PDB file of C-alpha atoms in Angstrom:
ATOM      1  CA  GLN A   1     210.184 148.422  20.650  1.00 89.00           C
ATOM      2  CA  VAL A   2     209.368 145.823  23.278  1.00 89.00           C
ATOM      3  CA  ASP A   3     207.974 147.177  26.527  1.00 89.00           C
ATOM      4  CA  LEU A   4     206.486 145.578  29.622  1.00 95.00           C
ATOM      5  CA  LEU A   5     204.710 148.284  31.584  1.00 96.00           C
ATOM      6  CA  GLN A   6     203.763 147.382  35.119  1.00 98.00           C
ATOM      7  CA  SER A   7     201.211 148.961  37.417  1.00 97.00           C
ATOM      8  CA  GLY A   8     202.176 151.330  40.186  1.00 97.00           C
ATOM      9  CA  ALA A   9     203.214 150.780  43.771  1.00 98.00           C
ATOM     10  CA  GLU A  10     200.711 149.266  46.192  1.00 98.00           C
ATOM     11  CA  VAL A  11     200.313 149.247  49.954  1.00 98.00           C
ATOM     12  CA  ARG A  12     198.309 146.497  51.615  1.00 98.00           C
ATOM     13  CA  LYS A  13     197.534 145.356  55.120  1.00 98.00           C
ATOM     14  CA  PRO A  14     198.420 141.845  56.289  1.00 98.00           C
ATOM     15  CA  GLY A  15     195.876 139.315  55.114  1.00 98.00           C
ATOM     16  CA  ALA A  16     194.866 141.340  52.060  1.00 98.00           C
ATOM     17  CA  SER A  17     195.476 140.576  48.383  1.00 98.00           C
ATOM     18  CA  VAL A  18     197.229 142.512  45.652  1.00 98.00           C
ATOM     19  CA  LYS A  19     196.954 142.287  41.867  1.00 98.00           C
ATOM     20  CA  VAL A  20     199.852 143.551  39.777  1.00 98.00           C
ATOM     21  CA  SER A  21     199.505 144.092  36.050  1.00 98.00           C
ATOM     22  CA  CYS A  22     202.040 143.871  33.221  1.00 97.00           C
ATOM     23  CA  GLN A  23     200.956 145.375  29.902  1.00 95.00           C
ATOM     24  CA  THR A  24     203.013 144.281  26.938  1.00 92.00           C
ATOM     25  CA  SER A  25     203.720 146.041  23.671  1.00 85.00           C
ATOM     26  CA  GLY A  26     206.070 145.689  20.732  1.00 84.00           C
ATOM     27  CA  HIS A  27     205.741 141.936  20.366  1.00 84.00           C
ATOM     28  CA  THR A  28     203.124 139.324  19.548  1.00 83.00           C
ATOM     29  CA  PHE A  29     201.358 138.818  22.866  1.00 83.00           C
ATOM     30  CA  THR A  30     200.559 135.155  22.432  1.00 81.00           C
ATOM     31  CA  LYS A  31     204.061 134.133  21.341  1.00 87.00           C
ATOM     32  CA  TYR A  32     205.897 134.932  24.558  1.00 93.00           C
ATOM     33  CA  TYR A  33     205.533 133.386  27.983  1.00 96.00           C
ATOM     34  CA  ILE A  34     205.733 135.611  31.037  1.00 97.00           C
ATOM     35  CA  HIS A  35     207.544 134.918  34.282  1.00 98.00           C
ATOM     36  CA  TRP A  36     206.906 136.689  37.556  1.00 98.00           C
ATOM     37  CA  VAL A  37     209.939 137.252  39.773  1.00 98.00           C
ATOM     38  CA  ARG A  38     210.187 139.148  43.045  1.00 98.00           C
ATOM     39  CA  GLN A  39     212.934 140.769  45.076  1.00 97.00           C
ATOM     40  CA  ALA A  40     212.474 141.458  48.754  1.00 97.00           C
ATOM     41  CA  PRO A  41     214.490 144.319  50.281  1.00 95.00           C
ATOM     42  CA  GLY A  42     218.127 143.328  50.537  1.00 93.00           C
ATOM     43  CA  GLN A  43     217.443 139.915  49.028  1.00 96.00           C
ATOM     44  CA  GLY A  44     218.032 138.250  45.692  1.00 95.00           C
ATOM     45  CA  LEU A  45     215.679 137.371  42.854  1.00 97.00           C
ATOM     46  CA  GLU A  46     213.003 134.773  43.551  1.00 97.00           C
ATOM     47  CA  TRP A  47     210.999 133.007  40.842  1.00 98.00           C
ATOM     48  CA  MET A  48     207.248 132.889  41.435  1.00 98.00           C
ATOM     49  CA  GLY A  49     205.758 131.356  38.318  1.00 97.00           C
ATOM     50  CA  ILE A  50     205.271 131.396  34.569  1.00 97.00           C
ATOM     51  CA  ILE A  51     202.187 131.776  32.390  1.00 96.00           C
ATOM     52  CA  ASN A  52     201.383 131.030  28.771  1.00 95.00           C
ATOM     53  CA  PRO A  53     199.361 134.102  27.711  1.00 92.00           C
ATOM     54  CA  ASN A  54     197.779 132.179  24.847  1.00 91.00           C
ATOM     55  CA  THR A  55     196.303 129.314  26.856  1.00 92.00           C
ATOM     56  CA  GLY A  56     196.347 130.804  30.349  1.00 93.00           C
ATOM     57  CA  GLY A  57     198.195 127.745  31.564  1.00 95.00           C
ATOM     58  CA  ALA A  58     200.568 128.496  34.426  1.00 96.00           C
ATOM     59  CA  SER A  59     203.166 126.846  36.607  1.00 96.00           C
ATOM     60  CA  TYR A  60     203.796 128.187  40.085  1.00 97.00           C
ATOM     61  CA  ALA A  61     206.647 127.877  42.560  1.00 97.00           C
ATOM     62  CA  GLN A  62     205.596 125.480  45.294  1.00 96.00           C
ATOM     63  CA  ARG A  63     205.974 128.033  48.057  1.00 96.00           C
ATOM     64  CA  PHE A  64     203.302 130.217  46.421  1.00 97.00           C
ATOM     65  CA  GLN A  65     200.902 127.425  45.459  1.00 95.00           C
ATOM     66  CA  GLY A  66     197.402 128.210  46.612  1.00 95.00           C
ATOM     67  CA  ARG A  67     198.227 131.845  47.176  1.00 98.00           C
ATOM     68  CA  VAL A  68     199.183 133.107  43.706  1.00 98.00           C
ATOM     69  CA  THR A  69     197.124 133.332  40.536  1.00 98.00           C
ATOM     70  CA  MET A  70     198.554 134.385  37.195  1.00 98.00           C
ATOM     71  CA  THR A  71     196.169 135.324  34.412  1.00 97.00           C
ATOM     72  CA  SER A  72     196.230 136.897  30.970  1.00 95.00           C
ATOM     73  CA  ASP A  73     193.823 139.131  29.068  1.00 93.00           C
ATOM     74  CA  THR A  74     194.407 138.890  25.333  1.00 89.00           C
ATOM     75  CA  SER A  75     192.018 141.770  24.617  1.00 90.00           C
ATOM     76  CA  THR A  76     194.166 144.234  26.557  1.00 90.00           C
ATOM     77  CA  ILE A  77     197.481 142.353  26.100  1.00 91.00           C
ATOM     78  CA  THR A  78     197.935 142.458  29.839  1.00 94.00           C
ATOM     79  CA  LEU A  79     199.152 139.870  32.301  1.00 96.00           C
ATOM     80  CA  TYR A  80     198.182 139.811  35.961  1.00 98.00           C
ATOM     81  CA  MET A  81     199.703 138.359  39.097  1.00 98.00           C
ATOM     82  CA  GLU A  82     197.494 138.202  42.158  1.00 98.00           C
ATOM     83  CA  LEU A  83     198.952 137.280  45.542  1.00 98.00           C
ATOM     84  CA  SER A  84     196.645 136.681  48.492  1.00 98.00           C
ATOM     85  CA  SER A  85     196.997 136.329  52.263  1.00 98.00           C
ATOM     86  CA  LEU A  86     199.792 138.868  52.247  1.00 98.00           C
ATOM     87  CA  GLN A  87     202.281 138.996  55.090  1.00 98.00           C
ATOM     88  CA  SER A  88     205.061 141.437  55.853  1.00 97.00           C
ATOM     89  CA  ASP A  89     207.625 139.198  54.189  1.00 97.00           C
ATOM     90  CA  ASP A  90     205.739 139.610  50.910  1.00 98.00           C
ATOM     91  CA  THR A  91     206.984 143.198  50.841  1.00 98.00           C
ATOM     92  CA  ALA A  92     209.008 143.196  47.658  1.00 98.00           C
ATOM     93  CA  THR A  93     209.402 144.525  44.156  1.00 98.00           C
ATOM     94  CA  TYR A  94     207.565 142.296  41.703  1.00 98.00           C
ATOM     95  CA  PHE A  95     208.784 141.985  38.121  1.00 98.00           C
ATOM     96  CA  CYS A  96     207.284 140.475  35.012  1.00 98.00           C
ATOM     97  CA  ALA A  97     209.712 139.171  32.387  1.00 98.00           C
ATOM     98  CA  ARG A  98     209.164 137.602  28.986  1.00 96.00           C
ATOM     99  CA  VAL A  99     210.699 134.523  27.419  1.00 96.00           C
ATOM    100  CA  SER A 100     210.336 133.324  23.835  1.00 93.00           C
ATOM    101  CA  SER A 101     210.271 129.680  24.840  1.00 92.00           C
ATOM    102  CA  TRP A 102     209.244 127.902  28.040  1.00 90.00           C
ATOM    103  CA  TYR A 103     212.876 127.235  29.003  1.00 92.00           C
ATOM    104  CA  GLY A 104     214.362 130.340  27.437  1.00 95.00           C
ATOM    105  CA  PRO A 105     216.138 133.327  29.020  1.00 97.00           C
ATOM    106  CA  MET A 106     214.211 136.313  30.339  1.00 97.00           C
ATOM    107  CA  ASP A 107     215.146 138.849  27.707  1.00 96.00           C
ATOM    108  CA  PHE A 108     212.870 141.769  28.607  1.00 96.00           C
ATOM    109  CA  TRP A 109     211.670 142.806  32.036  1.00 97.00           C
ATOM    110  CA  GLY A 110     209.064 145.172  33.373  1.00 97.00           C
ATOM    111  CA  GLN A 111     210.178 148.090  35.501  1.00 97.00           C
ATOM    112  CA  GLY A 112     208.978 146.457  38.700  1.00 98.00           C
ATOM    113  CA  THR A 113     206.113 147.121  41.099  1.00 98.00           C
ATOM    114  CA  LEU A 114     206.778 147.731  44.773  1.00 98.00           C
ATOM    115  CA  VAL A 115     204.260 146.050  47.044  1.00 98.00           C
ATOM    116  CA  THR A 116     204.448 147.050  50.694  1.00 98.00           C
ATOM    117  CA  VAL A 117     202.626 144.999  53.312  1.00 98.00           C
ATOM    118  CA  SER A 118     202.217 146.890  56.548  1.00 97.00           C
ATOM    119  CA  SER A 119     199.642 147.222  59.271  1.00 95.00           C
TER     120      SER A 119
ATOM    121  CA  ASP B   1     214.929 121.905  43.076  1.00 95.00           C
ATOM    122  CA  ILE B   2     218.186 122.832  41.352  1.00 97.00           C
ATOM    123  CA  GLN B   3     220.383 124.956  43.603  1.00 98.00           C
ATOM    124  CA  MET B   4     222.563 127.628  42.038  1.00 98.00           C
ATOM    125  CA  THR B   5     225.579 128.666  44.099  1.00 98.00           C
ATOM    126  CA  GLN B   6     227.389 131.841  43.109  1.00 98.00           C
ATOM    127  CA  SER B   7     230.786 133.000  44.265  1.00 97.00           C
ATOM    128  CA  PRO B   8     231.938 135.338  45.481  1.00 98.00           C
ATOM    129  CA  SER B   9     228.918 136.996  47.088  1.00 97.00           C
ATOM    130  CA  SER B  10     230.629 140.348  46.648  1.00 97.00           C
ATOM    131  CA  LEU B  11     233.832 141.765  45.257  1.00 97.00           C
ATOM    132  CA  SER B  12     235.542 145.107  45.019  1.00 96.00           C
ATOM    133  CA  ALA B  13     237.293 146.021  41.816  1.00 96.00           C
ATOM    134  CA  SER B  14     238.679 148.989  39.943  1.00 96.00           C
ATOM    135  CA  VAL B  15     237.828 150.307  36.525  1.00 96.00           C
ATOM    136  CA  GLY B  16     239.821 148.324  33.994  1.00 96.00           C
ATOM    137  CA  ASP B  17     240.046 145.195  36.133  1.00 97.00           C
ATOM    138  CA  ARG B  18     239.187 141.750  34.836  1.00 97.00           C
ATOM    139  CA  VAL B  19     236.362 140.314  36.931  1.00 98.00           C
ATOM    140  CA  THR B  20     235.229 136.704  37.154  1.00 98.00           C
ATOM    141  CA  ILE B  21     232.066 135.393  38.802  1.00 98.00           C
ATOM    142  CA  THR B  22     231.272 131.721  39.085  1.00 98.00           C
ATOM    143  CA  CYS B  23     228.038 129.800  39.408  1.00 98.00           C
ATOM    144  CA  ARG B  24     227.682 126.110  40.206  1.00 98.00           C
ATOM    145  CA  ALA B  25     224.550 124.094  39.605  1.00 98.00           C
ATOM    146  CA  SER B  26     223.595 121.295  41.997  1.00 98.00           C
ATOM    147  CA  GLN B  27     222.938 118.978  39.037  1.00 98.00           C
ATOM    148  CA  SER B  28     223.419 118.925  35.296  1.00 98.00           C
ATOM    149  CA  ILE B  29     221.602 121.747  33.495  1.00 98.00           C
ATOM    150  CA  GLY B  30     223.271 121.446  30.106  1.00 97.00           C
ATOM    151  CA  ARG B  31     223.800 124.977  28.852  1.00 97.00           C
ATOM    152  CA  TYR B  32     220.542 126.351  30.243  1.00 98.00           C
ATOM    153  CA  LEU B  33     222.318 129.042  32.209  1.00 98.00           C
ATOM    154  CA  ASN B  34     221.708 132.756  31.947  1.00 98.00           C
ATOM    155  CA  TRP B  35     223.400 135.779  33.473  1.00 98.00           C
ATOM    156  CA  TYR B  36     221.678 139.030  34.446  1.00 98.00           C
ATOM    157  CA  GLN B  37     222.881 142.430  35.572  1.00 98.00           C
ATOM    158  CA  HIS B  38     220.730 144.275  38.097  1.00 97.00           C
ATOM    159  CA  LYS B  39     221.065 147.817  39.321  1.00 96.00           C
ATOM    160  CA  PRO B  40     218.851 148.887  42.245  1.00 90.00           C
ATOM    161  CA  GLY B  41     215.605 150.497  41.168  1.00 90.00           C
ATOM    162  CA  THR B  42     215.824 149.241  37.604  1.00 94.00           C
ATOM    163  CA  ALA B  43     214.798 146.144  35.680  1.00 95.00           C
ATOM    164  CA  PRO B  44     217.357 143.336  35.466  1.00 96.00           C
ATOM    165  CA  LYS B  45     219.087 143.004  32.100  1.00 98.00           C
ATOM    166  CA  LEU B  46     219.965 139.802  30.316  1.00 98.00           C
ATOM    167  CA  LEU B  47     223.680 139.671  29.512  1.00 98.00           C
ATOM    168  CA  ILE B  48     224.436 136.066  28.577  1.00 98.00           C
ATOM    169  CA  TYR B  49     222.100 133.220  27.640  1.00 98.00           C
ATOM    170  CA  GLY B  50     222.754 129.592  26.871  1.00 97.00           C
ATOM    171  CA  ALA B  51     225.889 129.817  29.056  1.00 98.00           C
ATOM    172  CA  SER B  52     227.957 131.688  26.457  1.00 98.00           C
ATOM    173  CA  SER B  53     225.812 133.625  23.971  1.00 98.00           C
ATOM    174  CA  LEU B  54     225.980 137.383  24.272  1.00 98.00           C
ATOM    175  CA  GLN B  55     222.565 139.027  24.370  1.00 98.00           C
ATOM    176  CA  SER B  56     221.959 141.611  21.666  1.00 96.00           C
ATOM    177  CA  GLY B  57     222.993 145.019  22.956  1.00 96.00           C
ATOM    178  CA  ALA B  58     225.178 143.685  25.761  1.00 98.00           C
ATOM    179  CA  PRO B  59     228.780 144.931  25.608  1.00 97.00           C
ATOM    180  CA  SER B  60     231.352 142.508  24.206  1.00 98.00           C
ATOM    181  CA  ARG B  61     233.451 142.787  27.383  1.00 98.00           C
ATOM    182  CA  PHE B  62     230.968 140.340  28.943  1.00 98.00           C
ATOM    183  CA  SER B  63     231.517 136.673  28.220  1.00 98.00           C
ATOM    184  CA  GLY B  64     230.424 133.339  29.617  1.00 98.00           C
ATOM    185  CA  ILE B  65     231.763 129.811  29.606  1.00 98.00           C
ATOM    186  CA  ALA B  66     230.545 126.467  30.851  1.00 98.00           C
ATOM    187  CA  SER B  67     232.366 123.434  32.206  1.00 97.00           C
ATOM    188  CA  GLY B  68     230.046 120.687  33.363  1.00 97.00           C
ATOM    189  CA  THR B  69     227.967 122.173  36.151  1.00 98.00           C
ATOM    190  CA  ASP B  70     230.298 125.159  36.596  1.00 98.00           C
ATOM    191  CA  PHE B  71     229.643 128.411  34.795  1.00 98.00           C
ATOM    192  CA  THR B  72     231.702 131.580  34.648  1.00 98.00           C
ATOM    193  CA  LEU B  73     230.867 135.167  33.789  1.00 98.00           C
ATOM    194  CA  THR B  74     233.851 137.342  32.907  1.00 98.00           C
ATOM    195  CA  ILE B  75     234.019 141.091  32.494  1.00 98.00           C
ATOM    196  CA  SER B  76     237.229 141.671  30.579  1.00 98.00           C
ATOM    197  CA  SER B  77     237.720 145.318  31.531  1.00 97.00           C
ATOM    198  CA  LEU B  78     235.399 146.676  34.187  1.00 97.00           C
ATOM    199  CA  GLN B  79     233.683 149.942  33.300  1.00 96.00           C
ATOM    200  CA  PRO B  80     231.993 152.424  35.667  1.00 94.00           C
ATOM    201  CA  GLU B  81     228.557 151.363  34.467  1.00 95.00           C
ATOM    202  CA  ASP B  82     229.284 147.732  35.360  1.00 97.00           C
ATOM    203  CA  PHE B  83     229.025 148.238  39.105  1.00 94.00           C
ATOM    204  CA  ALA B  84     225.895 146.237  39.860  1.00 97.00           C
ATOM    205  CA  ILE B  85     224.624 142.910  41.136  1.00 97.00           C
ATOM    206  CA  TYR B  86     225.004 139.899  38.869  1.00 98.00           C
ATOM    207  CA  TYR B  87     222.787 136.818  39.008  1.00 98.00           C
ATOM    208  CA  CYS B  88     222.985 133.468  37.337  1.00 98.00           C
ATOM    209  CA  GLN B  89     219.762 131.604  36.619  1.00 98.00           C
ATOM    210  CA  GLN B  90     219.023 128.105  35.390  1.00 98.00           C
ATOM    211  CA  SER B  91     216.244 127.639  32.854  1.00 97.00           C
ATOM    212  CA  TYR B  92     216.688 123.878  32.555  1.00 97.00           C
ATOM    213  CA  SER B  93     213.743 122.866  34.674  1.00 94.00           C
ATOM    214  CA  ALA B  94     211.043 124.205  36.947  1.00 93.00           C
ATOM    215  CA  PRO B  95     211.250 125.711  39.430  1.00 96.00           C
ATOM    216  CA  TRP B  96     213.533 128.194  37.741  1.00 97.00           C
ATOM    217  CA  THR B  97     216.180 129.240  40.240  1.00 97.00           C
ATOM    218  CA  PHE B  98     218.637 132.084  40.623  1.00 98.00           C
ATOM    219  CA  GLY B  99     221.981 132.264  42.315  1.00 98.00           C
ATOM    220  CA  GLN B 100     222.135 134.470  45.378  1.00 97.00           C
ATOM    221  CA  GLY B 101     223.831 137.266  43.454  1.00 98.00           C
ATOM    222  CA  THR B 102     227.291 138.815  43.315  1.00 98.00           C
ATOM    223  CA  THR B 103     227.677 142.482  44.143  1.00 98.00           C
ATOM    224  CA  VAL B 104     230.429 144.208  42.194  1.00 98.00           C
ATOM    225  CA  ASP B 105     231.375 147.494  43.800  1.00 95.00           C
ATOM    226  CA  ILE B 106     234.076 150.093  43.491  1.00 86.00           C
ATOM    227  CA  LYS B 107     237.401 149.417  45.150  1.00 85.00           C
TER     228      LYS B 107
END
């Protein structure tokens, strides 16, 4: 069955970077795009960006432009989301989610990765 | 950016109640509207896509309708496992945006 397995919780200091992984299984890696969505404590869901695992092409939310990089590794069927210059308000649970078309619904989600930014 | 406005932000209901949540888009999005259920500490689940199509595996008590830029999620008979936060999301154009969420809790 389809599974998106994310890496474990991370703690970073302000100014540092974090790289979260999302390993897929149960579907053809190159046929599904992957979104990254985050949820800060007590807040709603916030879209960060989307990547085409086949081409590596990505589109990012403007507020993260210059600070986020989404990549894919077809050899390990893993997607990555790296966020730099972390601040305390980046403390959140980060989710990956797949879609079968660029404008399709997010039908499977990873379990989430908690990133805590604290000095 | 397309703004998605959900109402109410929270509601209290009893098991067996009919529950309705609405979502309004700031501009036309066709039927590119999806509904998700999210329980704390778990992954969100897709319930409804394309405004009214029930996702495989989602219970039939969930339904969605569209009227212009207004969208409605209905739970016909609330069950104990339905207490959660519900989000609408537009997938019409980037940046993809979510509503602020509706918390459904026990009355």
